[in-house]
Amino acid sequence: MKPKPPPPGCPWALFLDFDGTLVELAAHPDHVEVNERLREVLARLRRLQAGALALVSGRSIASLDGLLAPMTLPLAGVHGLERRDARGHIHRPAGAVDRLAALRRTLDGFIAERPGLFYEDKHLALAVHYRAAPQHAGELERFLRRALHELGNGFQLQTGKAVFEVRPAGADKGSAVRAFMAEPPFAGRLPVFAGDDRTDEDAFAAVNALGGISVRVGDGRPTAARYELADVEETLAWLSQTPKH
Ligand SMILES: [Mg+2]
């Protein structure tokens, strides 16, 4: 186990993953709720860091907004593929989405024959979850690798906790963090990122390169993060500490 991160300080540019970091992983992404405690933690952090708080998640921006409403935060969605900056401007790649339409159709058929599998349509990407049907993981991966081949260049298969995602290549959580760090109110602050999954490693590397604080939540896998927290509960406790100036 690596050391615990230092208590929140100022000025931080705070980037937080969502599922598995701020809320417990659920069987289905739609089953997650944002409770009062988390709302208070986020509102307080945003105030303390003068707006330099963003969520950097695998969910789409639409999904995060739905969970957080009426609060609106700077967000990076679909592992950095889409981003809403602090001024409210949306950054999103064009073109790739149309090419996912054919995969959507064949995926519907594949999933219909295998109870327990479902996919999360992120518009820019399709994430197939197998948490409830791990026995299908192998054939699901083979199916998606074939589909990826048919999609042609510019797409990649990303793995996470009980999920495979087909997505356009070219952006990740690290590039999202770097993009935020080039803009106010994040620029000039110490970047801090906390996350629990493999896709968070890109953000850990980005933060480390900027001399920031990288925090991995839970799990025992090797990580580039310099600090570790045990679980969601410990993460919320860490974020609730009084900052040292
Ligand atoms: Mg996560």
Coordinates of C-alpha atoms and ligand atoms in Angstrom, one line a residue:
M1 CA 0.0 0.0 0.0
K2 CA 1.3 3.4 -0.9
P3 CA 1.0 6.5 1.4
K4 CA -2.2 8.3 1.9
P5 CA -2.5 11.6 0.1
P6 CA -1.9 14.9 1.9
P7 CA -5.1 16.7 3.1
P8 CA -6.7 19.0 0.5
G9 CA -4.6 22.1 0.0
C10 CA -4.9 25.4 -1.9
P11 CA -4.5 26.1 -4.7
W12 CA -5.4 22.7 -6.1
A13 CA -6.8 21.8 -9.5
L14 CA -8.9 18.9 -8.4
F15 CA -9.9 16.2 -10.9
L16 CA -12.0 13.3 -9.7
D17 CA -13.2 10.1 -11.3
F18 CA -16.8 9.3 -10.5
D19 CA -17.8 5.5 -10.3
G20 CA -15.7 3.6 -7.8
T21 CA -14.1 6.8 -6.5
L22 CA -17.0 9.0 -5.3
V23 CA -19.8 6.4 -5.5
E24 CA -19.7 2.6 -5.1
L25 CA -19.8 0.7 -8.4
A26 CA -23.3 -0.6 -9.1
A27 CA -24.5 -3.5 -11.2
H28 CA -25.8 -1.0 -13.8
P29 CA -24.6 2.6 -14.2
D30 CA -28.3 3.8 -14.0
H31 CA -28.5 2.4 -10.4
V32 CA -26.1 5.0 -9.0
E33 CA -27.4 7.9 -7.1
V34 CA -25.7 11.0 -5.8
N35 CA -26.6 11.4 -2.2
E36 CA -26.7 14.6 -0.1
R37 CA -23.3 13.9 1.4
L38 CA -21.6 13.8 -2.0
R39 CA -23.4 16.9 -3.2
E40 CA -22.1 18.7 -0.1
V41 CA -18.6 17.5 -0.6
L42 CA -18.5 18.6 -4.2
A43 CA -20.1 22.0 -3.5
R44 CA -17.6 22.6 -0.7
L45 CA -14.6 21.6 -2.8
R46 CA -15.7 23.8 -5.7
R47 CA -15.9 26.7 -3.3
L48 CA -12.6 26.0 -1.6
Q49 CA -10.8 25.6 -5.0
A50 CA -12.4 28.7 -6.6
G51 CA -14.1 26.6 -9.2
A52 CA -11.1 24.4 -10.1
L53 CA -13.0 21.1 -9.7
A54 CA -13.8 18.8 -12.6
L55 CA -15.1 15.3 -12.8
V56 CA -13.2 13.1 -15.3
S57 CA -15.3 10.0 -15.9
G58 CA -16.0 7.2 -18.3
R59 CA -19.7 8.2 -18.3
S60 CA -21.0 10.6 -20.9
I61 CA -21.4 14.3 -19.9
A62 CA -25.2 13.8 -20.3
S63 CA -25.1 10.9 -17.8
L64 CA -23.0 12.9 -15.2
D65 CA -25.3 16.0 -15.6
G66 CA -28.3 13.8 -15.0
L67 CA -26.8 12.5 -11.8
L68 CA -25.5 15.8 -10.5
A69 CA -28.5 18.1 -11.4
P70 CA -29.0 20.9 -10.6
M71 CA -25.2 21.2 -10.0
T72 CA -23.2 21.7 -13.2
L73 CA -19.5 21.2 -13.1
P74 CA -16.7 21.2 -15.6
L75 CA -16.7 17.6 -16.9
A76 CA -14.7 15.2 -19.1
G77 CA -16.9 12.4 -20.3
V78 CA -16.3 9.1 -22.1
H79 CA -12.7 8.9 -20.8
G80 CA -11.7 12.3 -22.2
L81 CA -13.4 12.0 -25.6
E82 CA -15.8 14.9 -24.7
R83 CA -15.2 17.8 -22.4
R84 CA -17.1 20.7 -21.0
D85 CA -14.7 23.4 -19.9
A86 CA -15.3 25.9 -17.0
R87 CA -16.9 28.4 -19.4
G88 CA -19.5 25.8 -20.4
H89 CA -18.0 25.1 -23.9
I90 CA -18.3 21.6 -25.1
H91 CA -15.3 19.9 -26.9
R92 CA -16.3 16.8 -28.8
P93 CA -14.8 15.0 -31.9
A94 CA -16.9 15.0 -35.0
G95 CA -17.5 12.2 -37.5
A96 CA -16.7 9.0 -35.6
V97 CA -20.2 8.6 -34.2
D98 CA -21.9 7.5 -37.5
R99 CA -19.5 4.6 -37.8
L100 CA -20.8 3.1 -34.5
A101 CA -24.4 2.7 -35.9
A102 CA -23.7 -0.7 -37.5
L103 CA -22.0 -2.0 -34.4
R104 CA -25.0 -0.9 -32.3
R105 CA -27.2 -3.1 -34.5
T106 CA -25.1 -6.2 -34.3
L107 CA -24.5 -5.7 -30.6
D108 CA -28.2 -5.6 -30.0
G109 CA -28.4 -9.1 -31.5
F110 CA -25.4 -10.4 -29.6
I111 CA -26.6 -9.2 -26.3
A112 CA -30.2 -10.4 -26.8
E113 CA -28.9 -14.0 -26.8
R114 CA -26.8 -13.5 -23.6
P115 CA -28.8 -12.5 -20.5
G116 CA -26.8 -10.4 -18.1
L117 CA -24.9 -8.4 -20.8
F118 CA -26.0 -4.9 -21.5
Y119 CA -24.5 -1.9 -23.2
E120 CA -24.2 1.7 -22.2
D121 CA -24.7 4.0 -25.2
K122 CA -22.4 7.0 -24.7
H123 CA -23.2 8.2 -28.2
L124 CA -19.4 8.6 -28.9
A125 CA -18.7 5.1 -27.6
L126 CA -20.4 1.9 -26.7
A127 CA -19.5 0.3 -23.4
V128 CA -20.6 -3.4 -22.9
H129 CA -20.9 -4.4 -19.3
Y130 CA -20.5 -8.0 -18.2
R131 CA -20.5 -7.7 -14.4
A132 CA -23.7 -9.9 -14.2
A133 CA -22.5 -12.4 -16.8
P134 CA -18.7 -12.9 -16.4
Q135 CA -19.0 -16.2 -18.3
H136 CA -19.5 -14.3 -21.5
A137 CA -16.4 -12.1 -21.1
G138 CA -14.2 -14.1 -23.5
E139 CA -16.6 -14.4 -26.4
L140 CA -17.7 -10.8 -25.9
E141 CA -14.1 -9.6 -26.2
R142 CA -13.7 -11.7 -29.4
F143 CA -16.9 -10.3 -30.8
L144 CA -15.8 -6.7 -30.1
R145 CA -12.3 -7.3 -31.5
R146 CA -13.9 -8.5 -34.8
A147 CA -16.2 -5.5 -34.8
L148 CA -13.2 -3.2 -34.2
H149 CA -11.5 -4.7 -37.2
E150 CA -14.6 -3.9 -39.3
L151 CA -14.8 -0.4 -38.0
G152 CA -11.4 0.2 -39.4
N153 CA -8.8 2.8 -38.3
G154 CA -9.4 5.2 -35.6
F155 CA -11.2 3.1 -33.0
Q156 CA -9.9 1.2 -30.0
L157 CA -11.1 -1.3 -27.5
Q158 CA -10.7 -0.2 -23.9
T159 CA -11.1 -2.5 -20.9
G160 CA -12.2 -1.5 -17.4
K161 CA -13.8 -3.2 -14.5
A162 CA -16.2 -5.8 -16.0
V163 CA -16.6 -3.6 -19.1
F164 CA -15.3 -3.4 -22.7
E165 CA -15.7 -0.1 -24.5
V166 CA -15.4 0.5 -28.3
R167 CA -14.4 4.1 -28.8
P168 CA -12.6 6.4 -31.1
A169 CA -8.9 6.6 -30.3
G170 CA -7.0 9.7 -29.6
A171 CA -8.2 11.0 -26.3
D172 CA -7.9 9.7 -22.8
K173 CA -8.3 10.9 -19.2
G174 CA -4.7 12.2 -19.3
S175 CA -5.4 14.5 -22.3
A176 CA -8.5 15.7 -20.6
V177 CA -6.5 16.7 -17.5
R178 CA -3.9 18.5 -19.7
A179 CA -6.6 20.4 -21.5
F180 CA -8.2 21.6 -18.3
M181 CA -4.8 22.6 -16.9
A182 CA -4.2 24.9 -19.9
E183 CA -7.3 26.9 -19.0
P184 CA -8.6 29.0 -16.1
P185 CA -9.4 28.4 -13.3
F186 CA -7.2 25.3 -13.4
A187 CA -4.0 26.7 -14.9
G188 CA -1.3 27.5 -12.5
R189 CA -2.7 25.3 -9.7
L190 CA -1.4 21.9 -8.5
P191 CA -3.1 19.1 -10.4
V192 CA -4.6 16.4 -8.2
F193 CA -6.4 13.3 -9.6
A194 CA -8.1 10.5 -7.8
G195 CA -9.5 7.4 -9.6
D196 CA -9.9 3.7 -9.2
D197 CA -9.7 2.0 -12.7
R198 CA -7.3 1.3 -15.4
T199 CA -8.4 4.2 -17.6
D200 CA -7.3 6.5 -14.7
E201 CA -3.7 5.5 -15.2
D202 CA -3.5 8.0 -18.1
A203 CA -4.5 10.8 -15.8
F204 CA -2.1 9.6 -13.0
A205 CA 0.8 9.8 -15.6
A206 CA -0.4 13.3 -16.7
V207 CA -0.6 14.6 -13.2
N208 CA 2.8 13.0 -12.2
A209 CA 4.4 14.7 -15.2
L210 CA 3.1 18.0 -14.0
G211 CA 4.4 17.4 -10.4
G212 CA 0.9 16.9 -9.0
I213 CA -0.8 14.4 -6.7
S214 CA -2.0 11.1 -8.1
V215 CA -4.3 9.0 -5.9
R216 CA -5.5 5.5 -6.7
V217 CA -8.6 4.3 -4.9
G218 CA -8.8 0.7 -3.8
D219 CA -7.6 -2.5 -5.6
G220 CA -4.1 -4.0 -5.4
R221 CA -3.0 -3.7 -9.0
P222 CA 0.2 -1.9 -9.9
T223 CA -0.4 1.7 -10.5
A224 CA 1.5 4.9 -11.5
A225 CA -0.3 6.8 -8.7
R226 CA 1.9 8.0 -5.9
Y227 CA -0.8 7.8 -3.2
E228 CA -3.5 5.3 -2.4
L229 CA -6.9 5.3 -0.6
A230 CA -8.7 2.2 0.3
D231 CA -12.2 2.8 -1.0
V232 CA -15.0 5.3 -1.7
E233 CA -15.6 5.9 2.0
E234 CA -11.9 6.8 2.6
T235 CA -11.9 9.0 -0.5
L236 CA -14.9 11.0 0.8
A237 CA -13.3 11.4 4.2
W238 CA -10.1 12.6 2.6
L239 CA -12.0 15.2 0.5
S240 CA -13.9 16.3 3.5
Q241 CA -10.8 17.3 5.5
T242 CA -10.2 21.0 6.2
P243 CA -7.6 22.3 3.7
K244 CA -4.2 23.5 4.8
H245 CA -3.2 26.8 3.4
Ligands
MG1 MG -13.9 4.7 -11.7

